[in-house]
N, CA, C and O atoms as CSV, one atom per row, in Angstrom:
chain,resi,resn,atom,element,x,y,z
A,1,HIS,N,N,-38.132,17.002,14.053
A,1,HIS,CA,C,-38.706,18.274,14.603
A,1,HIS,C,C,-38.503,19.198,14.685
A,1,HIS,O,O,-39.254,19.853,13.962
A,2,THR,N,N,-37.451,20.111,15.511
A,2,THR,CA,C,-37.463,20.996,15.921
A,2,THR,C,C,-37.502,21.982,14.156
A,2,THR,O,O,-37.322,23.190,14.309
A,3,GLN,N,N,-37.698,21.553,12.752
A,3,GLN,CA,C,-37.968,22.705,12.446
A,3,GLN,C,C,-39.051,22.440,11.954
A,3,GLN,O,O,-39.604,23.151,11.114
A,4,ALA,N,N,-39.811,20.661,12.716
A,4,ALA,CA,C,-41.404,21.423,11.759
A,4,ALA,C,C,-42.209,22.250,13.017
A,4,ALA,O,O,-43.361,22.668,12.900
A,5,VAL,N,N,-41.459,22.387,14.116
A,5,VAL,CA,C,-41.774,23.502,14.692
A,5,VAL,C,C,-41.635,24.762,14.731
A,5,VAL,O,O,-42.223,25.632,15.374
A,6,ASP,N,N,-40.328,24.806,13.557
A,6,ASP,CA,C,-40.025,25.827,13.522
A,6,ASP,C,C,-41.204,26.604,11.757
A,6,ASP,O,O,-41.361,27.780,11.430
A,7,MET,N,N,-41.609,25.656,11.255
A,7,MET,CA,C,-42.419,26.019,10.541
A,7,MET,C,C,-43.539,26.351,11.199
A,7,MET,O,O,-44.041,27.465,11.055
A,8,SER,N,N,-43.989,25.546,11.891
A,8,SER,CA,C,-45.522,25.593,12.544
A,8,SER,C,C,-45.250,27.812,12.441
A,8,SER,O,O,-45.605,28.658,11.620
A,9,ASP,N,N,-44.300,27.878,14.040
A,9,ASP,CA,C,-44.814,28.359,14.372
A,9,ASP,C,C,-44.629,29.771,13.429
A,9,ASP,O,O,-45.146,30.777,13.918
A,10,ALA,N,N,-43.951,29.924,12.149
A,10,ALA,CA,C,-43.656,30.737,11.039
A,10,ALA,C,C,-45.440,31.052,10.237
A,10,ALA,O,O,-45.670,32.136,9.701
A,11,ILE,N,N,-46.260,30.197,10.282
A,11,ILE,CA,C,-47.986,29.663,9.831
A,11,ILE,C,C,-48.108,30.404,10.448
A,11,ILE,O,O,-48.090,31.493,9.874
A,12,LEU,N,N,-48.305,30.461,11.901
A,12,LEU,CA,C,-48.749,30.978,13.503
A,12,LEU,C,C,-48.903,32.326,13.560
A,12,LEU,O,O,-49.827,33.019,13.987
A,13,ASP,N,N,-47.442,32.699,12.866
A,13,ASP,CA,C,-47.006,34.026,13.191
A,13,ASP,C,C,-47.667,34.983,12.112
A,13,ASP,O,O,-47.402,36.181,12.012
A,14,LYS,N,N,-48.865,34.052,11.053
A,14,LYS,CA,C,-49.301,34.712,10.129
A,14,LYS,C,C,-50.778,35.252,10.745
A,14,LYS,O,O,-51.231,34.673,11.731
A,15,ALA,N,N,-51.566,36.450,10.099
A,15,ALA,CA,C,-52.861,36.719,10.193
A,15,ALA,C,C,-54.272,35.536,8.988
A,15,ALA,O,O,-55.268,34.857,9.238
A,16,ASP,N,N,-53.343,35.993,7.505
A,16,ASP,CA,C,-54.125,35.581,6.524
A,16,ASP,C,C,-54.296,33.654,6.426
A,16,ASP,O,O,-54.699,33.191,5.360
A,17,VAL,N,N,-54.102,33.099,7.099
A,17,VAL,CA,C,-54.165,31.766,6.896
A,17,VAL,C,C,-55.139,30.648,7.271
A,17,VAL,O,O,-55.392,30.264,8.413
A,18,ASP,N,N,-55.438,30.376,6.591
A,18,ASP,CA,C,-56.426,29.219,6.334
A,18,ASP,C,C,-56.364,28.507,7.578
A,18,ASP,O,O,-55.406,27.830,7.950
A,19,GLU,N,N,-57.818,28.759,8.423
A,19,GLU,CA,C,-57.753,28.122,9.711
A,19,GLU,C,C,-57.817,26.427,9.976
A,19,GLU,O,O,-57.609,25.891,11.065
A,20,ARG,N,N,-58.033,25.981,9.163
A,20,ARG,CA,C,-57.177,24.424,8.876
A,20,ARG,C,C,-55.987,24.501,9.444
A,20,ARG,O,O,-55.795,24.315,10.645
A,21,VAL,N,N,-55.177,24.761,8.669
A,21,VAL,CA,C,-53.691,25.078,8.679
A,21,VAL,C,C,-53.118,25.553,9.959
A,21,VAL,O,O,-52.201,24.964,10.531
A,22,THR,N,N,-53.803,26.869,10.487
A,22,THR,CA,C,-53.355,27.016,11.781
A,22,THR,C,C,-53.776,25.576,12.945
A,22,THR,O,O,-52.948,25.354,13.828
A,23,ALA,N,N,-54.571,25.011,12.906
A,23,ALA,CA,C,-54.778,24.251,13.574
A,23,ALA,C,C,-53.771,22.850,13.677
A,23,ALA,O,O,-53.236,22.333,14.657
A,24,LEU,N,N,-53.761,22.552,12.518
A,24,LEU,CA,C,-52.935,21.394,12.004
A,24,LEU,C,C,-51.531,21.655,12.915
A,24,LEU,O,O,-50.974,20.842,13.653
A,25,ALA,N,N,-51.102,23.190,12.598
A,25,ALA,CA,C,-49.758,23.892,13.232
A,25,ALA,C,C,-48.981,23.025,14.478
A,25,ALA,O,O,-48.045,22.289,14.788
A,26,GLU,N,N,-50.733,24.086,15.110
A,26,GLU,CA,C,-50.724,24.015,16.573
A,26,GLU,C,C,-50.655,22.856,17.010
A,26,GLU,O,O,-49.928,22.547,17.954
A,27,ASP,N,N,-51.352,22.108,16.427
A,27,ASP,CA,C,-51.241,20.699,16.847
A,27,ASP,C,C,-49.375,19.922,16.467
A,27,ASP,O,O,-48.439,19.495,17.143
A,28,ILE,N,N,-49.656,20.096,15.161
A,28,ILE,CA,C,-48.019,19.704,15.367
A,28,ILE,C,C,-46.832,20.071,16.457
A,28,ILE,O,O,-46.014,19.367,17.049
A,29,LYS,N,N,-47.037,21.136,16.455
A,29,LYS,CA,C,-46.030,22.292,17.566
A,29,LYS,C,C,-46.409,21.096,18.868
A,29,LYS,O,O,-45.698,20.157,19.225
A,30,ALA,N,N,-47.561,21.441,19.325
A,30,ALA,CA,C,-47.883,20.893,20.433
A,30,ALA,C,C,-47.661,18.655,20.505
A,30,ALA,O,O,-47.826,17.860,21.431
A,31,ALA,N,N,-47.273,18.478,19.140
A,31,ALA,CA,C,-47.242,17.178,19.649
A,31,ALA,C,C,-45.951,16.696,19.764
A,31,ALA,O,O,-45.459,15.705,20.303
A,32,GLN,N,N,-45.215,18.290,18.682
A,32,GLN,CA,C,-43.985,17.267,18.699
A,32,GLN,C,C,-42.585,17.896,19.886
A,32,GLN,O,O,-41.504,17.469,20.290
A,33,GLN,N,N,-43.383,19.051,20.060
A,33,GLN,CA,C,-42.430,19.571,21.319
A,33,GLN,C,C,-41.939,18.877,22.654
A,33,GLN,O,O,-40.818,19.186,23.058
A,34,PRO,N,N,-42.814,17.813,23.486
A,34,PRO,CA,C,-42.255,16.923,24.080
A,34,PRO,C,C,-41.698,16.142,23.254
A,34,PRO,O,O,-40.510,16.022,23.553
A,35,GLU,N,N,-42.077,15.340,22.041
A,35,GLU,CA,C,-41.353,14.335,21.835
A,35,GLU,C,C,-39.365,14.615,21.351
A,35,GLU,O,O,-38.506,13.749,21.519
A,36,ILE,N,N,-39.174,15.650,20.920
A,36,ILE,CA,C,-37.872,16.979,20.996
A,36,ILE,C,C,-37.446,16.966,22.335
A,36,ILE,O,O,-36.281,16.639,22.562
A,37,GLU,N,N,-38.308,17.314,23.397
A,37,GLU,CA,C,-37.729,16.789,25.134
A,37,GLU,C,C,-37.846,15.872,25.417
A,37,GLU,O,O,-37.359,15.930,26.546
A,38,LYS,N,N,-38.250,14.585,25.242
A,38,LYS,CA,C,-37.382,13.170,25.068
A,38,LYS,C,C,-36.696,12.438,24.889
A,38,LYS,O,O,-36.333,11.528,25.635
A,39,MET,N,N,-36.288,12.758,23.571
A,39,MET,CA,C,-35.274,12.454,22.695
A,39,MET,C,C,-34.063,12.913,23.020
A,39,MET,O,O,-33.050,12.214,23.062
A,40,GLU,N,N,-34.148,14.610,23.363
A,40,GLU,CA,C,-33.174,14.704,24.292
A,40,GLU,C,C,-32.801,14.193,25.275
A,40,GLU,O,O,-31.803,13.493,25.446
A,41,GLY,N,N,-33.618,14.527,26.020
A,41,GLY,CA,C,-33.363,13.013,27.500
A,41,GLY,C,C,-32.928,11.967,27.494
A,41,GLY,O,O,-32.393,11.259,28.347
A,42,TRP,N,N,-33.202,11.848,26.343
A,42,TRP,CA,C,-31.998,9.746,25.608
A,42,TRP,C,C,-30.791,10.343,25.943
A,42,TRP,O,O,-30.038,9.793,26.747
A,43,LEU,N,N,-30.361,12.002,25.132
A,43,LEU,CA,C,-29.663,11.681,24.471
A,43,LEU,C,C,-28.175,12.087,25.671
A,43,LEU,O,O,-27.028,11.658,25.544
A,44,GLU,N,N,-28.671,12.973,26.719
A,44,GLU,CA,C,-29.000,13.217,27.305
A,44,GLU,C,C,-28.001,11.914,28.642
A,44,GLU,O,O,-26.783,11.777,28.754
A,45,ASP,N,N,-29.321,11.065,29.567
A,45,ASP,CA,C,-29.065,10.422,29.763
A,45,ASP,C,C,-28.094,9.001,29.008
A,45,ASP,O,O,-27.843,8.121,29.832
A,46,TRP,N,N,-27.487,8.701,27.365
A,46,TRP,CA,C,-27.428,7.849,27.170
A,46,TRP,C,C,-25.687,8.557,26.623
A,46,TRP,O,O,-24.950,8.172,25.715
A,47,ASP,N,N,-25.525,9.614,27.551
A,47,ASP,CA,C,-23.962,10.598,27.062
A,47,ASP,C,C,-23.913,10.237,25.289
A,47,ASP,O,O,-23.073,9.893,24.457
A,48,ALA,N,N,-24.666,10.404,25.317
A,48,ALA,CA,C,-24.363,11.093,23.076
A,48,ALA,C,C,-23.652,12.237,23.140
A,48,ALA,O,O,-24.003,13.279,23.695
A,49,ASP,N,N,-22.768,12.052,22.633
A,49,ASP,CA,C,-22.241,13.301,21.117
A,49,ASP,C,C,-22.781,14.276,20.600
A,49,ASP,O,O,-22.222,14.424,19.514
A,50,THR,N,N,-23.613,15.105,20.744
A,50,THR,CA,C,-24.307,15.297,19.826
A,50,THR,C,C,-23.947,16.781,19.429
A,50,THR,O,O,-24.843,17.619,19.323
A,51,SER,N,N,-22.407,17.144,19.178
A,51,SER,CA,C,-21.730,18.044,18.683
A,51,SER,C,C,-22.082,17.642,17.335
A,51,SER,O,O,-23.269,17.755,17.027
A,52,GLU,N,N,-21.526,17.336,16.749
A,52,GLU,CA,C,-22.001,16.921,15.198
A,52,GLU,C,C,-23.099,16.983,13.889
A,52,GLU,O,O,-23.111,17.096,12.663
A,53,MET,N,N,-24.379,16.763,15.533
A,53,MET,CA,C,-25.985,17.084,15.444
A,53,MET,C,C,-26.079,18.519,14.326
A,53,MET,O,O,-26.413,18.371,13.150
A,54,GLY,N,N,-25.823,19.513,14.759
A,54,GLY,CA,C,-26.114,20.289,14.090
A,54,GLY,C,C,-26.237,20.660,12.689
A,54,GLY,O,O,-27.270,21.019,12.124
A,55,GLY,N,N,-25.026,20.530,12.165
A,55,GLY,CA,C,-24.533,20.404,11.530
A,55,GLY,C,C,-25.124,18.409,10.419
A,55,GLY,O,O,-24.610,17.789,9.489
A,56,MET,N,N,-25.607,18.326,10.757
A,56,MET,CA,C,-26.005,16.500,10.331
A,56,MET,C,C,-27.473,16.567,9.625
A,56,MET,O,O,-28.582,16.802,10.106
A,57,ASP,N,N,-27.044,16.266,8.278
A,57,ASP,CA,C,-27.545,15.250,7.268
A,57,ASP,C,C,-29.028,15.272,7.692
A,57,ASP,O,O,-28.803,15.408,8.894
A,58,HIS,N,N,-30.168,15.245,7.626
A,58,HIS,CA,C,-31.298,14.418,8.736
A,58,HIS,C,C,-31.860,13.643,8.129
A,58,HIS,O,O,-32.484,12.924,8.910
A,59,GLY,N,N,-32.071,13.236,6.696
A,59,GLY,CA,C,-32.111,12.514,4.944
A,59,GLY,C,C,-32.653,13.727,4.596
A,59,GLY,O,O,-32.341,14.907,4.756
A,60,SER,N,N,-34.029,12.794,3.798
A,60,SER,CA,C,-35.002,13.597,3.098
A,60,SER,C,C,-36.120,14.183,4.310
A,60,SER,O,O,-36.335,13.838,5.472
A,61,GLY,N,N,-36.773,15.373,3.305
A,61,GLY,CA,C,-38.017,16.030,4.262
A,61,GLY,C,C,-36.972,17.603,5.131
A,61,GLY,O,O,-37.586,18.584,5.551
A,62,MET,N,N,-36.196,17.548,5.180
A,62,MET,CA,C,-35.262,19.056,5.985
A,62,MET,C,C,-35.557,19.832,4.858
A,62,MET,O,O,-35.306,19.510,3.697
A,63,MET,N,N,-36.190,21.041,5.298
A,63,MET,CA,C,-36.821,21.654,4.636
A,63,MET,C,C,-34.488,23.201,4.420
A,63,MET,O,O,-33.535,23.318,5.190
A,64,SER,N,N,-34.853,23.969,2.769
A,64,SER,CA,C,-33.476,24.309,2.883
A,64,SER,C,C,-33.958,25.961,3.702
A,64,SER,O,O,-35.031,26.367,4.149
A,65,GLU,N,N,-32.653,26.543,3.613
A,65,GLU,CA,C,-33.225,27.567,4.160
A,65,GLU,C,C,-33.718,28.217,3.210
A,65,GLU,O,O,-34.935,28.354,3.330
A,66,GLU,N,N,-33.062,28.907,1.863
A,66,GLU,CA,C,-34.355,29.114,0.798
A,66,GLU,C,C,-36.079,28.538,0.459
A,66,GLU,O,O,-36.845,29.076,-0.342
A,67,ASP,N,N,-36.375,27.352,1.293
A,67,ASP,CA,C,-37.257,26.748,1.345
A,67,ASP,C,C,-38.117,27.694,3.027
A,67,ASP,O,O,-39.225,28.229,3.007
A,68,MET,N,N,-37.309,27.629,4.086
A,68,MET,CA,C,-38.104,28.616,4.958
A,68,MET,C,C,-37.959,30.178,5.104
A,68,MET,O,O,-38.198,30.964,6.021
A,69,GLN,N,N,-37.356,30.334,3.528
A,69,GLN,CA,C,-37.410,31.531,3.803
A,69,GLN,C,C,-39.092,32.371,2.777
A,69,GLN,O,O,-39.616,33.478,2.653
A,70,ALA,N,N,-39.272,31.174,2.369
A,70,ALA,CA,C,-40.080,31.173,1.426
A,70,ALA,C,C,-41.434,31.407,1.958
A,70,ALA,O,O,-42.319,32.249,1.806
A,71,LEU,N,N,-41.192,30.019,2.838
A,71,LEU,CA,C,-42.123,30.560,4.197
A,71,LEU,C,C,-42.937,31.298,5.103
A,71,LEU,O,O,-44.136,31.358,5.379
A,72,ASP,N,N,-41.546,32.008,5.588
A,72,ASP,CA,C,-41.518,33.058,5.811
A,72,ASP,C,C,-42.284,34.361,5.086
A,72,ASP,O,O,-43.228,34.982,5.573
A,73,GLY,N,N,-41.688,34.596,3.902
A,73,GLY,CA,C,-42.534,35.346,2.835
A,73,GLY,C,C,-44.065,35.526,1.991
A,73,GLY,O,O,-44.747,36.279,1.295
A,74,ALA,N,N,-43.989,34.152,2.683
A,74,ALA,CA,C,-45.310,33.635,1.707
A,74,ALA,C,C,-46.939,34.341,3.125
A,74,ALA,O,O,-47.098,34.153,4.331
A,75,THR,N,N,-47.716,35.083,2.122
A,75,THR,CA,C,-49.279,35.371,2.793
A,75,THR,C,C,-50.099,34.703,2.520
A,75,THR,O,O,-49.752,33.864,1.689
A,76,GLY,N,N,-51.767,34.605,3.028
A,76,GLY,CA,C,-52.438,33.879,2.765
A,76,GLY,C,C,-52.253,32.996,1.838
A,76,GLY,O,O,-51.156,32.495,1.591
A,77,VAL,N,N,-53.545,32.676,1.119
A,77,VAL,CA,C,-53.590,30.958,0.404
A,77,VAL,C,C,-52.332,30.080,-0.098
A,77,VAL,O,O,-52.357,28.862,-0.275
A,78,GLU,N,N,-50.936,31.159,-0.344
A,78,GLU,CA,C,-49.734,30.787,-0.448
A,78,GLU,C,C,-49.424,29.887,0.820
A,78,GLU,O,O,-49.557,28.699,1.112
A,79,ALA,N,N,-48.958,31.004,1.412
A,79,ALA,CA,C,-48.936,30.340,3.017
A,79,ALA,C,C,-48.860,29.239,3.357
A,79,ALA,O,O,-47.944,28.550,3.807
A,80,SER,N,N,-50.472,28.976,2.994
A,80,SER,CA,C,-50.745,27.893,3.171
A,80,SER,C,C,-50.479,26.468,2.922
A,80,SER,O,O,-50.255,25.477,3.616
A,81,ARG,N,N,-50.638,26.861,1.113
A,81,ARG,CA,C,-50.247,26.138,0.407
A,81,ARG,C,C,-49.170,25.402,0.652
A,81,ARG,O,O,-49.118,24.172,0.664
A,82,LEU,N,N,-47.698,26.690,0.987
A,82,LEU,CA,C,-46.513,26.278,0.542
A,82,LEU,C,C,-46.566,25.744,2.605
A,82,LEU,O,O,-46.204,24.585,2.804
A,83,PHE,N,N,-46.744,26.097,3.155
A,83,PHE,CA,C,-46.885,24.805,4.142
A,83,PHE,C,C,-47.220,23.720,4.193
A,83,PHE,O,O,-46.508,23.082,4.968
A,84,LEU,N,N,-48.198,22.989,3.611
A,84,LEU,CA,C,-48.921,21.937,3.498
A,84,LEU,C,C,-48.030,20.988,2.552
A,84,LEU,O,O,-47.970,19.758,2.583
A,85,GLU,N,N,-47.324,21.919,1.668
A,85,GLU,CA,C,-46.064,21.196,0.468
A,85,GLU,C,C,-45.561,20.435,1.245
A,85,GLU,O,O,-45.649,19.215,1.382
A,86,GLN,N,N,-44.724,21.617,2.042
A,86,GLN,CA,C,-43.185,21.110,2.898
A,86,GLN,C,C,-43.638,20.245,4.026
A,86,GLN,O,O,-43.168,19.125,4.229
A,87,MET,N,N,-44.422,20.716,4.638
A,87,MET,CA,C,-44.574,19.987,5.943
A,87,MET,C,C,-45.225,18.485,5.624
A,87,MET,O,O,-45.307,17.668,6.541
A,88,ILE,N,N,-45.546,18.259,4.678
A,88,ILE,CA,C,-46.116,16.402,3.513
A,88,ILE,C,C,-44.616,15.674,3.825
A,88,ILE,O,O,-44.219,14.662,4.404
A,89,GLU,N,N,-43.961,16.943,2.998
A,89,GLU,CA,C,-42.533,16.306,2.630
A,89,GLU,C,C,-41.480,16.227,3.774
A,89,GLU,O,O,-40.590,15.378,3.716
A,90,HIS,N,N,-41.557,16.987,4.675
A,90,HIS,CA,C,-40.783,17.039,5.885
A,90,HIS,C,C,-41.226,15.953,6.926
A,90,HIS,O,O,-40.674,15.577,7.960
A,91,HIS,N,N,-42.604,15.499,6.223
A,91,HIS,CA,C,-43.509,14.404,7.156
A,91,HIS,C,C,-42.720,13.158,6.712
A,91,HIS,O,O,-41.722,12.761,7.315
A,92,LYS,N,N,-43.248,12.553,5.591
A,92,LYS,CA,C,-42.133,11.580,5.077
A,92,LYS,C,C,-40.912,11.623,5.279
A,92,LYS,O,O,-40.181,10.634,5.249
A,93,GLY,N,N,-40.616,12.573,5.467
A,93,GLY,CA,C,-38.965,12.141,5.917
A,93,GLY,C,C,-38.637,11.199,7.136
A,93,GLY,O,O,-37.823,10.297,7.334
A,94,ALA,N,N,-39.719,11.863,7.928
A,94,ALA,CA,C,-39.958,11.592,9.332
A,94,ALA,C,C,-39.938,9.876,8.589
A,94,ALA,O,O,-39.037,9.168,8.139
A,95,ILE,N,N,-40.924,9.767,8.699
A,95,ILE,CA,C,-41.379,8.799,8.682
A,95,ILE,C,C,-39.667,7.553,8.406
A,95,ILE,O,O,-39.105,6.626,8.990
A,96,ASP,N,N,-39.491,8.480,7.002
A,96,ASP,CA,C,-38.842,7.060,6.870
A,96,ASP,C,C,-37.456,7.406,7.499
A,96,ASP,O,O,-36.480,6.781,7.083
A,97,MET,N,N,-37.298,8.317,8.433
A,97,MET,CA,C,-36.463,8.432,9.916
A,97,MET,C,C,-36.482,7.136,10.471
A,97,MET,O,O,-35.601,6.302,10.684
A,98,ALA,N,N,-37.615,7.167,10.641
A,98,ALA,CA,C,-38.765,6.571,11.765
A,98,ALA,C,C,-38.546,5.162,11.474
A,98,ALA,O,O,-38.036,4.248,12.123
A,99,GLN,N,N,-38.922,5.217,10.654
A,99,GLN,CA,C,-39.185,3.306,10.258
A,99,GLN,C,C,-37.842,2.711,10.364
A,99,GLN,O,O,-37.677,1.629,10.928
A,100,ASP,N,N,-36.996,3.301,9.904
A,100,ASP,CA,C,-35.531,3.168,10.531
A,100,ASP,C,C,-34.970,2.848,11.742
A,100,ASP,O,O,-34.029,2.067,11.875
A,101,GLU,N,N,-35.560,3.471,12.681
A,101,GLU,CA,C,-35.523,3.257,14.280
A,101,GLU,C,C,-36.438,1.324,13.967
A,101,GLU,O,O,-36.124,0.173,14.272
A,102,ILE,N,N,-37.531,1.928,13.276
A,102,ILE,CA,C,-38.232,0.465,13.886
A,102,ILE,C,C,-37.700,-0.645,13.116
A,102,ILE,O,O,-37.954,-1.735,13.629
A,103,ASP,N,N,-37.204,-0.679,12.308
A,103,ASP,CA,C,-36.337,-2.116,11.926
A,103,ASP,C,C,-35.003,-2.409,12.248
A,103,ASP,O,O,-34.409,-3.485,12.178
A,104,SER,N,N,-34.673,-1.473,12.555
A,104,SER,CA,C,-33.138,-1.912,13.645
A,104,SER,C,C,-32.887,-0.484,14.965
A,104,SER,O,O,-31.829,0.144,14.923
A,105,GLY,N,N,-33.685,-0.221,15.761
A,105,GLY,CA,C,-33.830,0.316,16.651
A,105,GLY,C,C,-33.173,-0.634,17.561
A,105,GLY,O,O,-33.448,-1.834,17.562
A,106,GLU,N,N,-32.261,-0.065,18.372
A,106,GLU,CA,C,-32.030,-1.253,19.421
A,106,GLU,C,C,-32.593,-1.096,20.968
A,106,GLU,O,O,-32.699,-1.976,21.823
A,107,ASN,N,N,-32.831,-0.080,21.028
A,107,ASN,CA,C,-33.877,0.557,22.082
A,107,ASN,C,C,-35.177,0.790,22.335
A,107,ASN,O,O,-35.720,1.746,21.781
A,108,SER,N,N,-36.046,-0.219,23.399
A,108,SER,CA,C,-37.046,-0.267,23.105
A,108,SER,C,C,-38.206,0.918,23.098
A,108,SER,O,O,-39.405,1.049,22.852
A,109,ASP,N,N,-37.590,1.336,23.330
A,109,ASP,CA,C,-37.989,3.130,23.923
A,109,ASP,C,C,-38.212,3.321,22.993
A,109,ASP,O,O,-39.099,2.581,22.568
A,110,ALA,N,N,-37.627,4.439,21.902
A,110,ALA,CA,C,-37.457,4.722,21.411
A,110,ALA,C,C,-37.429,4.531,20.142
A,110,ALA,O,O,-37.137,5.294,19.222
A,111,VAL,N,N,-38.049,2.483,20.175
A,111,VAL,CA,C,-38.804,2.016,18.643
A,111,VAL,C,C,-40.084,2.046,19.321
A,111,VAL,O,O,-40.891,1.519,18.556
A,112,ALA,N,N,-40.485,2.301,20.072
A,112,ALA,CA,C,-42.250,2.885,20.390
A,112,ALA,C,C,-42.540,4.222,19.319
A,112,ALA,O,O,-43.420,4.387,18.474
A,113,LEU,N,N,-40.839,5.504,19.964
A,113,LEU,CA,C,-41.612,6.192,19.668
A,113,LEU,C,C,-42.138,6.781,17.981
A,113,LEU,O,O,-43.039,7.475,17.511
A,114,ALA,N,N,-40.789,5.905,17.424
A,114,ALA,CA,C,-40.501,6.058,15.963
A,114,ALA,C,C,-41.838,5.292,15.963
A,114,ALA,O,O,-42.495,6.300,15.703
A,115,GLN,N,N,-42.458,4.652,16.016
A,115,GLN,CA,C,-43.643,4.188,15.413
A,115,GLN,C,C,-44.845,5.178,15.782
A,115,GLN,O,O,-45.645,5.341,14.861
A,116,GLN,N,N,-45.147,5.963,17.133
A,116,GLN,CA,C,-45.901,6.767,17.217
A,116,GLN,C,C,-46.051,7.678,16.044
A,116,GLN,O,O,-47.081,7.993,15.449
A,117,ILE,N,N,-44.535,8.119,15.786
A,117,ILE,CA,C,-44.635,9.209,14.832
A,117,ILE,C,C,-45.091,8.604,13.916
A,117,ILE,O,O,-46.020,9.135,13.308
A,118,VAL,N,N,-44.603,7.276,13.485
A,118,VAL,CA,C,-44.719,7.244,12.455
A,118,VAL,C,C,-46.641,7.082,12.126
A,118,VAL,O,O,-47.169,7.621,11.153
A,119,ASP,N,N,-47.291,6.384,12.989
A,119,ASP,CA,C,-48.864,6.445,13.181
A,119,ASP,C,C,-49.192,7.779,12.675
A,119,ASP,O,O,-49.914,7.951,11.692
A,120,ALA,N,N,-48.530,8.942,13.512
A,120,ALA,CA,C,-49.646,10.149,13.705
A,120,ALA,C,C,-48.957,11.138,12.865
A,120,ALA,O,O,-49.371,12.295,12.800
A,121,GLN,N,N,-47.708,10.649,12.087
A,121,GLN,CA,C,-47.457,12.022,10.821
A,121,GLN,C,C,-47.908,11.446,9.159
A,121,GLN,O,O,-48.021,12.045,8.089
A,122,ALA,N,N,-48.091,9.980,9.563
A,122,ALA,CA,C,-49.048,9.572,8.566
A,122,ALA,C,C,-50.398,10.097,8.198
A,122,ALA,O,O,-50.661,10.550,7.084
A,123,ALA,N,N,-51.319,10.005,9.287
A,123,ALA,CA,C,-52.587,10.051,9.699
A,123,ALA,C,C,-52.533,12.219,9.045
A,123,ALA,O,O,-53.135,12.550,8.024
A,124,GLU,N,N,-51.823,13.141,9.800
A,124,GLU,CA,C,-51.132,14.234,9.324
A,124,GLU,C,C,-51.314,14.425,8.410
A,124,GLU,O,O,-52.144,15.303,8.175
A,125,ILE,N,N,-50.606,13.672,7.211
A,125,ILE,CA,C,-49.883,14.276,5.833
A,125,ILE,C,C,-51.290,13.458,4.995
A,125,ILE,O,O,-51.259,13.708,3.790
A,126,ALA,N,N,-52.439,12.585,5.392
A,126,ALA,CA,C,-53.356,12.321,5.079
A,126,ALA,C,C,-54.095,13.898,5.162
A,126,ALA,O,O,-54.432,14.614,4.220
A,127,THR,N,N,-54.222,14.171,6.741
A,127,THR,CA,C,-55.130,15.787,6.402
A,127,THR,C,C,-54.856,16.577,5.483
A,127,THR,O,O,-55.402,17.254,4.612
A,128,MET,N,N,-53.337,16.189,6.113
A,128,MET,CA,C,-52.496,17.507,5.128
A,128,MET,C,C,-52.758,18.031,3.094
A,128,MET,O,O,-52.790,19.000,2.336
A,129,GLU,N,N,-52.919,16.040,3.157
A,129,GLU,CA,C,-52.832,16.384,1.344
A,129,GLU,C,C,-55.269,16.389,1.206
A,129,GLU,O,O,-55.767,16.210,0.094
A,130,LYS,N,N,-56.208,16.608,2.460
A,130,LYS,CA,C,-57.206,16.597,1.419
A,130,LYS,C,C,-57.077,18.620,1.635
A,130,LYS,O,O,-57.195,19.390,0.682
A,131,ILE,N,N,-56.761,19.168,3.422
A,131,ILE,CA,C,-56.411,21.071,2.503
A,131,ILE,C,C,-56.276,21.135,1.844
A,131,ILE,O,O,-57.142,21.424,1.018
A,132,LEU,N,N,-54.383,20.815,1.416
A,132,LEU,CA,C,-54.467,20.395,-0.090
A,132,LEU,C,C,-55.188,20.489,-1.634
A,132,LEU,O,O,-54.869,20.947,-2.732
A,133,ALA,N,N,-55.821,20.100,-1.314
A,133,ALA,CA,C,-56.993,19.756,-2.084
A,133,ALA,C,C,-57.941,20.707,-2.330
A,133,ALA,O,O,-58.381,20.603,-3.475
A,134,THR,N,N,-58.529,21.783,-1.558
A,134,THR,CA,C,-59.430,22.457,-0.971
A,134,THR,C,C,-58.696,23.288,-1.001
A,134,THR,O,O,-59.083,23.287,0.168
A,135,LEU,N,N,-57.648,24.424,-1.176
A,135,LEU,CA,C,-56.942,25.481,-0.905
A,135,LEU,C,C,-57.684,26.620,-2.700
A,135,LEU,O,O,-57.284,27.765,-2.913
């Protein structure tokens, strides 16, 4: 989620991006920041050890440093295209992780959030694919 917010910030800093992409980035940021805060609150409530999380491999969908640099350096249609392609992959990875929680999670609140993530991000993927097809 944090990387999706970072990616959204990167695209929102550009002036020459397709307005549909800008709107989507704003929506992603608005939806995911509260989810980050909720999950961080749970980790704190559960006294979870998060010292290893910074270096964790969160699974598929994570952008490399090179991917993020390419997005930062892109402009116009190329920036829009890169954002959409990268965010689709990022969302697919998030859906995989959320599905794991749905399938084997023990906390009903976490399972419910995971289902919300699957539903919202699957819908966003469909939107991004439609926009990508028109660029």
